[in-house]
PDB file of C-alpha atoms in Angstrom:
ATOM      1  CA  MET A 170      10.061  59.903 -30.750  1.00 40.00           C
ATOM      2  CA  PRO A 171       8.201  63.105 -29.577  1.00 40.00           C
ATOM      3  CA  ALA A 172       9.712  66.033 -28.033  1.00 40.00           C
ATOM      4  CA  ASP A 173       9.209  66.578 -24.046  1.00 42.00           C
ATOM      5  CA  LYS A 174       6.606  69.275 -24.285  1.00 39.00           C
ATOM      6  CA  HIS A 175       8.924  71.215 -22.188  1.00 44.00           C
ATOM      7  CA  THR A 176      11.896  70.655 -23.790  1.00 40.00           C
ATOM      8  CA  SER A 177      12.877  71.256 -27.702  1.00 37.00           C
ATOM      9  CA  LYS A 178      14.771  68.602 -29.794  1.00 35.00           C
ATOM     10  CA  ALA A 179      17.315  70.834 -30.515  1.00 38.00           C
ATOM     11  CA  ALA A 180      17.735  71.649 -26.609  1.00 40.00           C
ATOM     12  CA  GLN A 181      19.005  67.893 -26.166  1.00 40.00           C
ATOM     13  CA  PRO A 182      22.685  68.001 -27.248  1.00 42.00           C
ATOM     14  CA  ALA A 183      23.880  64.779 -27.044  1.00 38.00           C
ATOM     15  CA  SER A 184      26.344  65.216 -23.527  1.00 53.00           C
ATOM     16  CA  ASP A 185      22.304  64.820 -22.037  1.00 78.00           C
ATOM     17  CA  VAL A 186      22.637  68.681 -20.789  1.00 87.00           C
ATOM     18  CA  ARG A 187      19.193  70.051 -20.905  1.00 88.00           C
ATOM     19  CA  LEU A 188      17.560  73.392 -22.243  1.00 91.00           C
ATOM     20  CA  VAL A 189      13.961  73.837 -20.074  1.00 89.00           C
ATOM     21  CA  THR A 190      12.232  76.810 -21.349  1.00 90.00           C
ATOM     22  CA  VAL A 191      10.274  78.202 -18.626  1.00 87.00           C
ATOM     23  CA  ASP A 192       6.279  78.002 -18.950  1.00 80.00           C
ATOM     24  CA  ALA A 193       3.376  80.074 -17.297  1.00 76.00           C
ATOM     25  CA  ASP A 194       3.525  77.230 -14.527  1.00 73.00           C
ATOM     26  CA  SER A 195       6.996  78.029 -13.441  1.00 79.00           C
ATOM     27  CA  VAL A 196       6.873  81.955 -13.879  1.00 82.00           C
ATOM     28  CA  ASP A 197       7.917  83.690 -10.732  1.00 83.00           C
ATOM     29  CA  ARG A 198       9.358  80.466  -9.048  1.00 85.00           C
ATOM     30  CA  ARG A 199      12.891  80.900  -7.180  1.00 89.00           C
ATOM     31  CA  LEU A 200      15.205  78.956  -9.697  1.00 93.00           C
ATOM     32  CA  ASP A 201      16.552  76.795  -6.939  1.00 90.00           C
ATOM     33  CA  ASN A 202      12.741  75.263  -6.121  1.00 85.00           C
ATOM     34  CA  PHE A 203      12.796  75.211  -9.540  1.00 88.00           C
ATOM     35  CA  LEU A 204      15.741  72.855  -9.692  1.00 90.00           C
ATOM     36  CA  LEU A 205      14.573  70.845  -7.132  1.00 82.00           C
ATOM     37  CA  ALA A 206      11.564  69.661  -8.949  1.00 78.00           C
ATOM     38  CA  GLU A 207      13.534  69.319 -11.921  1.00 82.00           C
ATOM     39  CA  LEU A 208      16.137  67.113  -9.939  1.00 83.00           C
ATOM     40  CA  LYS A 209      13.722  65.344  -7.905  1.00 73.00           C
ATOM     41  CA  GLY A 210      15.588  63.857  -4.952  1.00 68.00           C
ATOM     42  CA  LEU A 211      18.910  65.518  -5.329  1.00 79.00           C
ATOM     43  CA  PRO A 212      19.873  67.415  -2.266  1.00 79.00           C
ATOM     44  CA  ARG A 213      19.462  71.414  -1.870  1.00 82.00           C
ATOM     45  CA  THR A 214      23.250  71.204  -1.265  1.00 85.00           C
ATOM     46  CA  ARG A 215      24.073  70.220  -4.170  1.00 87.00           C
ATOM     47  CA  ILE A 216      21.421  72.525  -6.236  1.00 91.00           C
ATOM     48  CA  TYR A 217      23.252  75.368  -4.946  1.00 92.00           C
ATOM     49  CA  ARG A 218      26.755  73.814  -5.890  1.00 92.00           C
ATOM     50  CA  LEU A 219      25.591  73.469  -9.247  1.00 94.00           C
ATOM     51  CA  ILE A 220      24.370  76.881  -9.331  1.00 95.00           C
ATOM     52  CA  ARG A 221      27.243  78.548  -7.873  1.00 93.00           C
ATOM     53  CA  THR A 222      30.011  76.634 -10.020  1.00 93.00           C
ATOM     54  CA  GLY A 223      27.945  77.590 -13.239  1.00 94.00           C
ATOM     55  CA  GLU A 224      27.118  74.709 -14.536  1.00 94.00           C
ATOM     56  CA  VAL A 225      23.400  75.582 -14.091  1.00 95.00           C
ATOM     57  CA  ARG A 226      22.929  79.096 -16.058  1.00 95.00           C
ATOM     58  CA  VAL A 227      19.877  80.798 -17.428  1.00 95.00           C
ATOM     59  CA  ASN A 228      19.651  82.444 -20.476  1.00 95.00           C
ATOM     60  CA  LYS A 229      23.496  81.810 -21.175  1.00 93.00           C
ATOM     61  CA  GLY A 230      24.370  83.918 -17.978  1.00 94.00           C
ATOM     62  CA  ARG A 231      25.478  83.187 -14.020  1.00 95.00           C
ATOM     63  CA  VAL A 232      22.091  83.956 -11.637  1.00 94.00           C
ATOM     64  CA  LYS A 233      21.474  83.344  -7.770  1.00 93.00           C
ATOM     65  CA  PRO A 234      19.508  80.476  -6.656  1.00 92.00           C
ATOM     66  CA  ALA A 235      16.625  83.098  -5.295  1.00 90.00           C
ATOM     67  CA  TYR A 236      16.278  84.641  -9.353  1.00 94.00           C
ATOM     68  CA  ARG A 237      12.793  84.678 -10.385  1.00 91.00           C
ATOM     69  CA  LEU A 238      12.475  82.605 -13.787  1.00 91.00           C
ATOM     70  CA  ALA A 239      10.213  84.622 -16.057  1.00 90.00           C
ATOM     71  CA  ALA A 240       8.514  82.852 -19.018  1.00 87.00           C
ATOM     72  CA  GLY A 241      10.003  82.226 -21.653  1.00 90.00           C
ATOM     73  CA  ASP A 242      13.682  81.905 -19.661  1.00 92.00           C
ATOM     74  CA  VAL A 243      16.230  78.980 -20.726  1.00 94.00           C
ATOM     75  CA  VAL A 244      17.576  77.117 -18.060  1.00 94.00           C
ATOM     76  CA  ARG A 245      20.692  75.218 -18.826  1.00 94.00           C
ATOM     77  CA  ILE A 246      20.635  71.892 -16.250  1.00 93.00           C
ATOM     78  CA  PRO A 247      23.793  69.669 -16.466  1.00 91.00           C
ATOM     79  CA  PRO A 248      23.864  65.970 -16.680  1.00 87.00           C
ATOM     80  CA  VAL A 249      24.368  64.960 -12.570  1.00 83.00           C
ATOM     81  CA  ARG A 250      26.309  61.694 -11.675  1.00 72.00           C
ATOM     82  CA  GLY A 251      23.939  59.080 -10.403  1.00 56.00           C
ATOM     83  CA  LEU A 252      20.574  60.844 -11.206  1.00 56.00           C
ATOM     84  CA  ARG A 253      18.967  60.563 -14.386  1.00 48.00           C
ATOM     85  CA  ALA A 254      16.882  63.116 -15.796  1.00 44.00           C
ATOM     86  CA  GLY A 255      13.725  62.943 -14.101  1.00 44.00           C
ATOM     87  CA  ALA A 256      14.969  59.914 -12.078  1.00 46.00           C
ATOM     88  CA  SER A 257      15.467  60.416  -8.133  1.00 49.00           C
ATOM     89  CA  VAL A 258      18.240  59.906  -5.718  1.00 58.00           C
ATOM     90  CA  LEU A 259      15.514  58.184  -3.398  1.00 68.00           C
ATOM     91  CA  SER A 260      13.916  55.131  -4.776  1.00 72.00           C
ATOM     92  CA  ALA A 261      10.205  55.817  -4.716  1.00 74.00           C
ATOM     93  CA  PRO A 262       9.298  52.128  -2.783  1.00 77.00           C
ATOM     94  CA  LYS A 263      11.750  53.312   0.066  1.00 79.00           C
ATOM     95  CA  VAL A 264      10.037  56.250   0.939  1.00 87.00           C
ATOM     96  CA  ALA A 265       6.385  55.511  -0.020  1.00 89.00           C
ATOM     97  CA  TRP A 266       5.740  55.356   3.317  1.00 94.00           C
ATOM     98  CA  ILE A 267       5.322  59.728   3.402  1.00 94.00           C
ATOM     99  CA  ASN A 268       2.439  59.182   0.969  1.00 95.00           C
ATOM    100  CA  ASP A 269       0.872  57.227   4.574  1.00 95.00           C
ATOM    101  CA  CYS A 270       0.938  61.022   6.008  1.00 97.00           C
ATOM    102  CA  VAL A 271      -1.310  62.671   3.453  1.00 97.00           C
ATOM    103  CA  VAL A 272      -4.438  63.213   5.681  1.00 98.00           C
ATOM    104  CA  TYR A 273      -5.800  65.534   3.059  1.00 98.00           C
ATOM    105  CA  GLU A 274      -5.572  65.880  -1.364  1.00 97.00           C
ATOM    106  CA  ASP A 275      -7.069  67.127  -4.012  1.00 96.00           C
ATOM    107  CA  GLU A 276      -6.277  68.081  -7.589  1.00 95.00           C
ATOM    108  CA  TYR A 277      -4.492  71.602  -6.175  1.00 95.00           C
ATOM    109  CA  LEU A 278      -3.078  70.870  -2.732  1.00 97.00           C
ATOM    110  CA  LEU A 279      -2.463  68.087  -0.228  1.00 98.00           C
ATOM    111  CA  VAL A 280      -2.036  68.112   3.886  1.00 98.00           C
ATOM    112  CA  ILE A 281       0.869  65.761   5.015  1.00 98.00           C
ATOM    113  CA  ASN A 282       1.272  65.375   9.526  1.00 98.00           C
ATOM    114  CA  LYS A 283       4.065  65.512   9.116  1.00 97.00           C
ATOM    115  CA  PRO A 284       5.921  63.671  11.856  1.00 96.00           C
ATOM    116  CA  SER A 285       8.553  64.873  14.617  1.00 96.00           C
ATOM    117  CA  GLY A 286      11.929  65.222  13.648  1.00 93.00           C
ATOM    118  CA  LEU A 287      11.717  65.587   9.885  1.00 94.00           C
ATOM    119  CA  ALA A 288      12.541  68.664   8.561  1.00 91.00           C
ATOM    120  CA  VAL A 289      10.421  69.936   6.343  1.00 91.00           C
ATOM    121  CA  HIS A 290      13.322  70.644   3.331  1.00 82.00           C
ATOM    122  CA  GLY A 291      16.844  69.539   3.087  1.00 72.00           C
ATOM    123  CA  GLY A 292      19.614  72.158   3.814  1.00 63.00           C
ATOM    124  CA  SER A 293      22.150  73.029   6.739  1.00 55.00           C
ATOM    125  CA  GLY A 294      23.513  69.642   7.180  1.00 56.00           C
ATOM    126  CA  ILE A 295      19.948  67.977   6.100  1.00 60.00           C
ATOM    127  CA  SER A 296      20.408  65.856   2.562  1.00 63.00           C
ATOM    128  CA  HIS A 297      16.111  65.046   2.347  1.00 78.00           C
ATOM    129  CA  GLY A 298      13.262  66.702   4.158  1.00 86.00           C
ATOM    130  CA  ALA A 299       9.477  66.682   4.014  1.00 92.00           C
ATOM    131  CA  ILE A 300       9.161  68.108   0.533  1.00 90.00           C
ATOM    132  CA  GLU A 301      11.893  66.450  -0.916  1.00 86.00           C
ATOM    133  CA  LEU A 302      10.572  62.606   0.415  1.00 90.00           C
ATOM    134  CA  LEU A 303       7.226  63.401  -0.722  1.00 92.00           C
ATOM    135  CA  ARG A 304       8.962  64.730  -4.821  1.00 87.00           C
ATOM    136  CA  SER A 305      10.685  61.292  -4.556  1.00 86.00           C
ATOM    137  CA  ALA A 306       7.539  58.966  -3.939  1.00 90.00           C
ATOM    138  CA  ARG A 307       5.592  60.969  -6.166  1.00 90.00           C
ATOM    139  CA  PRO A 308       7.977  60.881  -9.375  1.00 83.00           C
ATOM    140  CA  ASP A 309       5.243  61.536 -11.773  1.00 84.00           C
ATOM    141  CA  SER A 310       3.735  64.851  -9.830  1.00 86.00           C
ATOM    142  CA  ARG A 311       5.746  67.667 -11.892  1.00 80.00           C
ATOM    143  CA  TYR A 312       5.094  70.498  -9.077  1.00 87.00           C
ATOM    144  CA  LEU A 313       5.113  70.017  -5.583  1.00 89.00           C
ATOM    145  CA  GLU A 314       5.928  72.968  -3.120  1.00 90.00           C
ATOM    146  CA  LEU A 315       5.474  73.839   0.326  1.00 93.00           C
ATOM    147  CA  VAL A 316       2.950  76.540   1.221  1.00 94.00           C
ATOM    148  CA  HIS A 317       4.670  76.907   4.900  1.00 95.00           C
ATOM    149  CA  ARG A 318       7.217  75.790   7.074  1.00 92.00           C
ATOM    150  CA  LEU A 319       7.168  74.009  10.529  1.00 95.00           C
ATOM    151  CA  ASP A 320       9.996  73.394  12.851  1.00 92.00           C
ATOM    152  CA  LYS A 321      11.847  70.156  12.645  1.00 92.00           C
ATOM    153  CA  ASP A 322      10.892  69.319  16.187  1.00 94.00           C
ATOM    154  CA  THR A 323       7.251  70.205  15.576  1.00 97.00           C
ATOM    155  CA  SER A 324       4.538  67.456  14.266  1.00 98.00           C
ATOM    156  CA  GLY A 325       1.306  68.122  12.825  1.00 98.00           C
ATOM    157  CA  CYS A 326      -0.466  69.603   9.681  1.00 98.00           C
ATOM    158  CA  LEU A 327       1.868  71.121   6.535  1.00 98.00           C
ATOM    159  CA  LEU A 328       0.362  71.991   3.410  1.00 98.00           C
ATOM    160  CA  VAL A 329       1.800  71.649   0.103  1.00 97.00           C
ATOM    161  CA  ALA A 330       0.819  73.144  -3.300  1.00 95.00           C
ATOM    162  CA  LYS A 331       0.210  71.135  -6.405  1.00 94.00           C
ATOM    163  CA  LYS A 332       0.185  73.841  -9.132  1.00 91.00           C
ATOM    164  CA  ARG A 333       1.674  77.203  -8.623  1.00 85.00           C
ATOM    165  CA  SER A 334      -1.812  78.908  -8.999  1.00 88.00           C
ATOM    166  CA  SER A 335      -2.782  77.475  -5.800  1.00 93.00           C
ATOM    167  CA  LEU A 336       0.475  78.446  -4.363  1.00 91.00           C
ATOM    168  CA  ARG A 337       0.040  81.774  -5.088  1.00 89.00           C
ATOM    169  CA  ARG A 338      -3.231  82.175  -4.085  1.00 93.00           C
ATOM    170  CA  LEU A 339      -2.137  80.410  -0.528  1.00 95.00           C
ATOM    171  CA  HIS A 340       0.618  82.581   0.197  1.00 92.00           C
ATOM    172  CA  ASP A 341      -1.778  84.956  -0.376  1.00 92.00           C
ATOM    173  CA  ARG A 342      -4.263  84.006   2.693  1.00 94.00           C
ATOM    174  CA  PHE A 343      -1.250  83.755   4.686  1.00 93.00           C
ATOM    175  CA  ARG A 344       0.012  86.736   3.988  1.00 91.00           C
ATOM    176  CA  GLU A 345      -3.121  88.271   4.733  1.00 92.00           C
ATOM    177  CA  GLY A 346      -4.020  86.343   8.199  1.00 92.00           C
ATOM    178  CA  GLN A 347      -6.720  84.225   6.333  1.00 95.00           C
ATOM    179  CA  VAL A 348      -5.786  80.873   7.282  1.00 96.00           C
ATOM    180  CA  ARG A 349      -6.167  79.776  11.218  1.00 97.00           C
ATOM    181  CA  LYS A 350      -3.765  77.733  12.464  1.00 97.00           C
ATOM    182  CA  ILE A 351      -4.361  75.967  15.561  1.00 98.00           C
ATOM    183  CA  TYR A 352      -1.549  73.792  17.753  1.00 98.00           C
ATOM    184  CA  LEU A 353      -1.671  72.018  20.992  1.00 98.00           C
ATOM    185  CA  ALA A 354       1.318  72.438  23.530  1.00 98.00           C
ATOM    186  CA  LEU A 355       1.801  71.143  27.211  1.00 98.00           C
ATOM    187  CA  LEU A 356       3.550  74.808  29.025  1.00 97.00           C
ATOM    188  CA  LYS A 357       5.402  73.789  32.023  1.00 96.00           C
ATOM    189  CA  GLY A 358       3.932  75.515  34.947  1.00 94.00           C
ATOM    190  CA  GLN A 359       0.953  76.344  36.575  1.00 93.00           C
ATOM    191  CA  TRP A 360      -1.605  78.377  34.167  1.00 95.00           C
ATOM    192  CA  ALA A 361      -3.971  81.680  35.878  1.00 91.00           C
ATOM    193  CA  GLY A 362      -6.794  82.575  34.123  1.00 90.00           C
ATOM    194  CA  GLY A 363      -7.784  82.047  30.879  1.00 95.00           C
ATOM    195  CA  MET A 364      -6.849  83.233  27.692  1.00 97.00           C
ATOM    196  CA  GLN A 365      -3.424  85.099  27.314  1.00 97.00           C
ATOM    197  CA  GLU A 366      -2.752  87.329  24.141  1.00 97.00           C
ATOM    198  CA  ILE A 367       0.934  87.431  23.935  1.00 98.00           C
ATOM    199  CA  SER A 368       2.081  90.494  21.476  1.00 97.00           C
ATOM    200  CA  LEU A 369       5.903  90.702  21.880  1.00 97.00           C
ATOM    201  CA  PRO A 370       8.253  91.228  19.168  1.00 97.00           C
ATOM    202  CA  LEU A 371      10.922  88.408  17.806  1.00 96.00           C
ATOM    203  CA  VAL A 372      14.201  89.459  16.464  1.00 95.00           C
ATOM    204  CA  THR A 373      15.396  86.128  14.295  1.00 90.00           C
ATOM    205  CA  GLU A 374      19.272  85.810  14.758  1.00 87.00           C
ATOM    206  CA  HIS A 375      21.392  83.399  12.251  1.00 74.00           C
ATOM    207  CA  ARG A 376      24.363  82.447  14.163  1.00 68.00           C
ATOM    208  CA  LYS A 377      27.855  80.012  13.029  1.00 56.00           C
ATOM    209  CA  GLY A 378      26.561  77.337  10.704  1.00 57.00           C
ATOM    210  CA  GLY A 379      23.281  78.994   9.778  1.00 61.00           C
ATOM    211  CA  GLU A 380      21.261  77.830  12.948  1.00 72.00           C
ATOM    212  CA  ARG A 381      18.305  80.278  13.557  1.00 81.00           C
ATOM    213  CA  HIS A 382      17.897  81.118  17.110  1.00 89.00           C
ATOM    214  CA  VAL A 383      14.953  83.649  18.143  1.00 93.00           C
ATOM    215  CA  ARG A 384      14.427  86.384  20.985  1.00 94.00           C
ATOM    216  CA  VAL A 385      12.532  89.155  21.918  1.00 96.00           C
ATOM    217  CA  GLY A 386      13.196  92.681  21.490  1.00 94.00           C
ATOM    218  CA  GLU A 387      11.465  95.853  20.311  1.00 93.00           C
ATOM    219  CA  ASP A 388      13.668  96.364  17.314  1.00 93.00           C
ATOM    220  CA  GLY A 389      11.997  92.630  15.998  1.00 94.00           C
ATOM    221  CA  LYS A 390       8.714  91.943  13.987  1.00 95.00           C
ATOM    222  CA  PRO A 391       5.341  92.024  15.192  1.00 96.00           C
ATOM    223  CA  ALA A 392       4.199  88.544  17.004  1.00 96.00           C
ATOM    224  CA  LEU A 393       0.948  87.836  18.069  1.00 97.00           C
ATOM    225  CA  THR A 394       0.123  84.236  19.829  1.00 98.00           C
ATOM    226  CA  ARG A 395      -3.090  83.502  22.055  1.00 98.00           C
ATOM    227  CA  VAL A 396      -2.833  80.709  24.637  1.00 98.00           C
ATOM    228  CA  PHE A 397      -6.152  78.977  25.569  1.00 98.00           C
ATOM    229  CA  PRO A 398      -5.679  76.988  28.330  1.00 97.00           C
ATOM    230  CA  GLN A 399      -7.506  72.966  27.806  1.00 97.00           C
ATOM    231  CA  GLU A 400      -6.178  70.976  30.507  1.00 97.00           C
ATOM    232  CA  GLN A 401      -4.394  72.377  33.852  1.00 96.00           C
ATOM    233  CA  PHE A 402      -2.213  69.372  35.581  1.00 95.00           C
ATOM    234  CA  VAL A 403      -0.426  69.757  38.704  1.00 90.00           C
ATOM    235  CA  ASP A 404       2.888  71.360  37.159  1.00 92.00           C
ATOM    236  CA  ALA A 405       1.536  71.519  33.211  1.00 96.00           C
ATOM    237  CA  VAL A 406      -1.293  72.745  30.862  1.00 97.00           C
ATOM    238  CA  LEU A 407      -2.002  71.649  27.879  1.00 98.00           C
ATOM    239  CA  ALA A 408      -3.039  74.344  25.912  1.00 98.00           C
ATOM    240  CA  ARG A 409      -4.286  75.270  22.313  1.00 98.00           C
ATOM    241  CA  ILE A 410      -2.693  77.873  20.782  1.00 98.00           C
ATOM    242  CA  GLU A 411      -3.351  80.327  17.338  1.00 98.00           C
ATOM    243  CA  LEU A 412      -1.025  82.245  15.691  1.00 96.00           C
ATOM    244  CA  LEU A 413      -1.943  85.350  14.082  1.00 95.00           C
ATOM    245  CA  THR A 414       1.754  85.624  12.552  1.00 94.00           C
ATOM    246  CA  GLY A 415       3.563  83.196  11.681  1.00 91.00           C
ATOM    247  CA  ARG A 416       7.589  84.228  12.996  1.00 92.00           C
ATOM    248  CA  THR A 417       9.969  81.858  13.159  1.00 91.00           C
ATOM    249  CA  HIS A 418      10.049  79.433  16.536  1.00 95.00           C
ATOM    250  CA  GLN A 419       7.030  82.019  17.542  1.00 97.00           C
ATOM    251  CA  ILE A 420       5.305  79.890  19.910  1.00 97.00           C
ATOM    252  CA  ARG A 421       8.313  78.828  21.777  1.00 97.00           C
ATOM    253  CA  VAL A 422       9.792  82.152  22.217  1.00 97.00           C
ATOM    254  CA  HIS A 423       6.748  83.096  23.949  1.00 98.00           C
ATOM    255  CA  ALA A 424       5.700  80.639  25.606  1.00 97.00           C
ATOM    256  CA  ALA A 425       9.180  80.734  27.368  1.00 96.00           C
ATOM    257  CA  ALA A 426       9.415  84.389  27.351  1.00 96.00           C
ATOM    258  CA  ILE A 427       6.123  84.471  30.061  1.00 96.00           C
ATOM    259  CA  GLY A 428       7.473  81.507  31.509  1.00 95.00           C
ATOM    260  CA  HIS A 429       5.847  78.706  30.454  1.00 96.00           C
ATOM    261  CA  PRO A 430       8.597  76.847  28.269  1.00 96.00           C
ATOM    262  CA  VAL A 431       6.994  74.204  25.590  1.00 97.00           C
ATOM    263  CA  ALA A 432       7.993  70.557  27.363  1.00 97.00           C
ATOM    264  CA  GLY A 433      10.994  69.417  25.385  1.00 95.00           C
ATOM    265  CA  ASP A 434      12.588  72.160  23.933  1.00 95.00           C
ATOM    266  CA  GLU A 435      16.238  72.477  24.645  1.00 90.00           C
ATOM    267  CA  ARG A 436      16.804  75.370  22.426  1.00 91.00           C
ATOM    268  CA  TYR A 437      14.442  78.145  24.466  1.00 93.00           C
ATOM    269  CA  GLY A 438      13.610  76.350  28.004  1.00 84.00           C
ATOM    270  CA  PRO A 439      15.617  77.363  30.793  1.00 81.00           C
ATOM    271  CA  ALA A 440      16.562  73.573  30.824  1.00 81.00           C
ATOM    272  CA  PRO A 441      15.000  70.746  28.998  1.00 80.00           C
ATOM    273  CA  TRP A 442      11.711  69.307  30.796  1.00 89.00           C
ATOM    274  CA  ARG A 443      10.510  65.829  29.477  1.00 92.00           C
ATOM    275  CA  PRO A 444       7.890  64.486  32.028  1.00 93.00           C
ATOM    276  CA  PHE A 445       6.853  61.176  31.839  1.00 93.00           C
ATOM    277  CA  GLY A 446       9.266  60.006  28.984  1.00 90.00           C
ATOM    278  CA  LEU A 447       8.796  62.476  26.889  1.00 95.00           C
ATOM    279  CA  ARG A 448      11.272  62.447  23.844  1.00 93.00           C
ATOM    280  CA  ARG A 449      10.347  65.192  21.459  1.00 95.00           C
ATOM    281  CA  LEU A 450       9.212  68.617  21.305  1.00 97.00           C
ATOM    282  CA  PHE A 451       5.199  68.835  22.612  1.00 98.00           C
ATOM    283  CA  LEU A 452       3.742  71.436  19.957  1.00 98.00           C
ATOM    284  CA  HIS A 453       1.634  69.704  17.529  1.00 98.00           C
ATOM    285  CA  ALA A 454       0.054  71.713  14.095  1.00 98.00           C
ATOM    286  CA  HIS A 455      -3.293  70.702  15.178  1.00 98.00           C
ATOM    287  CA  ARG A 456      -5.734  71.961  12.636  1.00 98.00           C
ATOM    288  CA  LEU A 457      -5.805  74.131   9.323  1.00 98.00           C
ATOM    289  CA  GLU A 458      -8.688  76.096   8.307  1.00 98.00           C
ATOM    290  CA  PHE A 459      -8.524  78.438   4.813  1.00 97.00           C
ATOM    291  CA  ALA A 460     -10.877  78.724   1.975  1.00 96.00           C
ATOM    292  CA  HIS A 461      -9.424  76.506  -1.177  1.00 97.00           C
ATOM    293  CA  PRO A 462      -7.327  78.272  -3.418  1.00 95.00           C
ATOM    294  CA  ASN A 463      -9.520  77.512  -6.536  1.00 92.00           C
ATOM    295  CA  THR A 464     -12.844  76.569  -5.423  1.00 91.00           C
ATOM    296  CA  THR A 465     -13.366  79.117  -2.780  1.00 84.00           C
ATOM    297  CA  ALA A 466     -14.991  75.998  -0.435  1.00 94.00           C
ATOM    298  CA  GLN A 467     -14.169  76.327   3.459  1.00 96.00           C
ATOM    299  CA  VAL A 468     -11.513  73.534   3.959  1.00 97.00           C
ATOM    300  CA  ARG A 469     -10.679  72.247   7.402  1.00 98.00           C
ATOM    301  CA  VAL A 470      -7.774  69.511   8.154  1.00 98.00           C
ATOM    302  CA  GLU A 471      -7.249  68.254  11.830  1.00 97.00           C
ATOM    303  CA  VAL A 472      -4.727  65.531  12.959  1.00 97.00           C
ATOM    304  CA  PRO A 473      -5.056  64.406  16.403  1.00 97.00           C
ATOM    305  CA  LEU A 474      -1.930  63.962  18.852  1.00 97.00           C
ATOM    306  CA  ASP A 475       0.548  61.059  18.207  1.00 95.00           C
ATOM    307  CA  ASP A 476       0.325  58.022  20.756  1.00 95.00           C
ATOM    308  CA  SER A 477       3.645  59.083  22.189  1.00 95.00           C
ATOM    309  CA  LEU A 478       2.457  62.793  23.232  1.00 97.00           C
ATOM    310  CA  LEU A 479      -0.945  61.100  24.444  1.00 97.00           C
ATOM    311  CA  GLU A 480       0.722  58.512  26.863  1.00 96.00           C
ATOM    312  CA  VAL A 481       2.712  61.833  28.445  1.00 96.00           C
ATOM    313  CA  LEU A 482      -1.253  63.536  29.184  1.00 97.00           C
ATOM    314  CA  GLU A 483      -1.999  59.934  30.547  1.00 96.00           C
ATOM    315  CA  GLY A 484       0.867  60.314  32.830  1.00 95.00           C
ATOM    316  CA  PHE A 485       0.095  63.627  34.183  1.00 95.00           C
ATOM    317  CA  ARG A 486      -3.719  62.652  34.660  1.00 93.00           C
ATOM    318  CA  HIS A 487      -2.990  59.231  36.255  1.00 89.00           C
ATOM    319  CA  PRO A 488       0.873  59.983  37.768  1.00 84.00           C
ATOM    320  CA  ASP A 489       0.003  56.695  40.269  1.00 80.00           C
ATOM    321  CA  ARG A 490      -0.689  54.306  37.273  1.00 72.00           C
ATOM    322  CA  ALA A 491       2.525  55.985  35.323  1.00 62.00           C
ATOM    323  CA  ALA A 492       5.181  54.818  38.587  1.00 56.00           C
ATOM    324  CA  GLY A 493       3.899  52.158  38.766  1.00 52.00           C
ATOM    325  CA  VAL A 494       2.023  52.006  41.912  1.00 43.00           C
TER     326      VAL A 494
END
């Protein structure tokens, strides 16, 4: 039987340890992300433990999870209990539903409509997120990497690269502000006037247990948000929000800072506000627009609000009907 194109025959000892030589597609990739793809479905916490204990090595030496791989590096990957080489902890049929969330796909990238409540990746007590589910549902896909992040409680457009070259170019587009990111949110209170631009620097703090909390502070990073009111209700406004920067929790913190917290926000709102039975954060990544990383054609992907959010809006539009009158 011919050897795998990424692993030489001499690199397959009887102990099932694998020695994988880094090729051009994996150059400059973080070691932890490389291992997540090689050990599909294995929780991120176990990946970190393998690196920390020295079971995973690069060129026979210990390295950090954030180590950037170079062409020709040899990565030692140990056998993992319950996980055959190339197999997945999560069975593909059980997680195939994540494929139904794909709203755009081509040879180089895909976009999923991420459900609220699903983290984008595992870690901090979460064994599997959207990217791990996607890798498990597609065991034959050699490369799947998140291009950006969404909060766990935010639904909507999540961009995933299928090739390393696509990931690098999309990262450049995000960094240079060439990706248009449009959100829909329900904000508390009466909105005065039209579009409002919020320019408040944000500081990210790491609390006990790794929890991240963001506050407005002069010592923070620049953050710019534009809010366009779409529909005004008695004590709420449906807003279209455009992010000009991509800071952690940016919309939620900016909205709360100007006295219009996002409905359902338990972290930054003064008190949880759940109108008409709302059970989640009313924040949805509605649209992404960008130049394709490989063809330069313009890509526009838009996903609508889910039924639970539409029901809340109907409650505001027809309060008598919602009250059962």
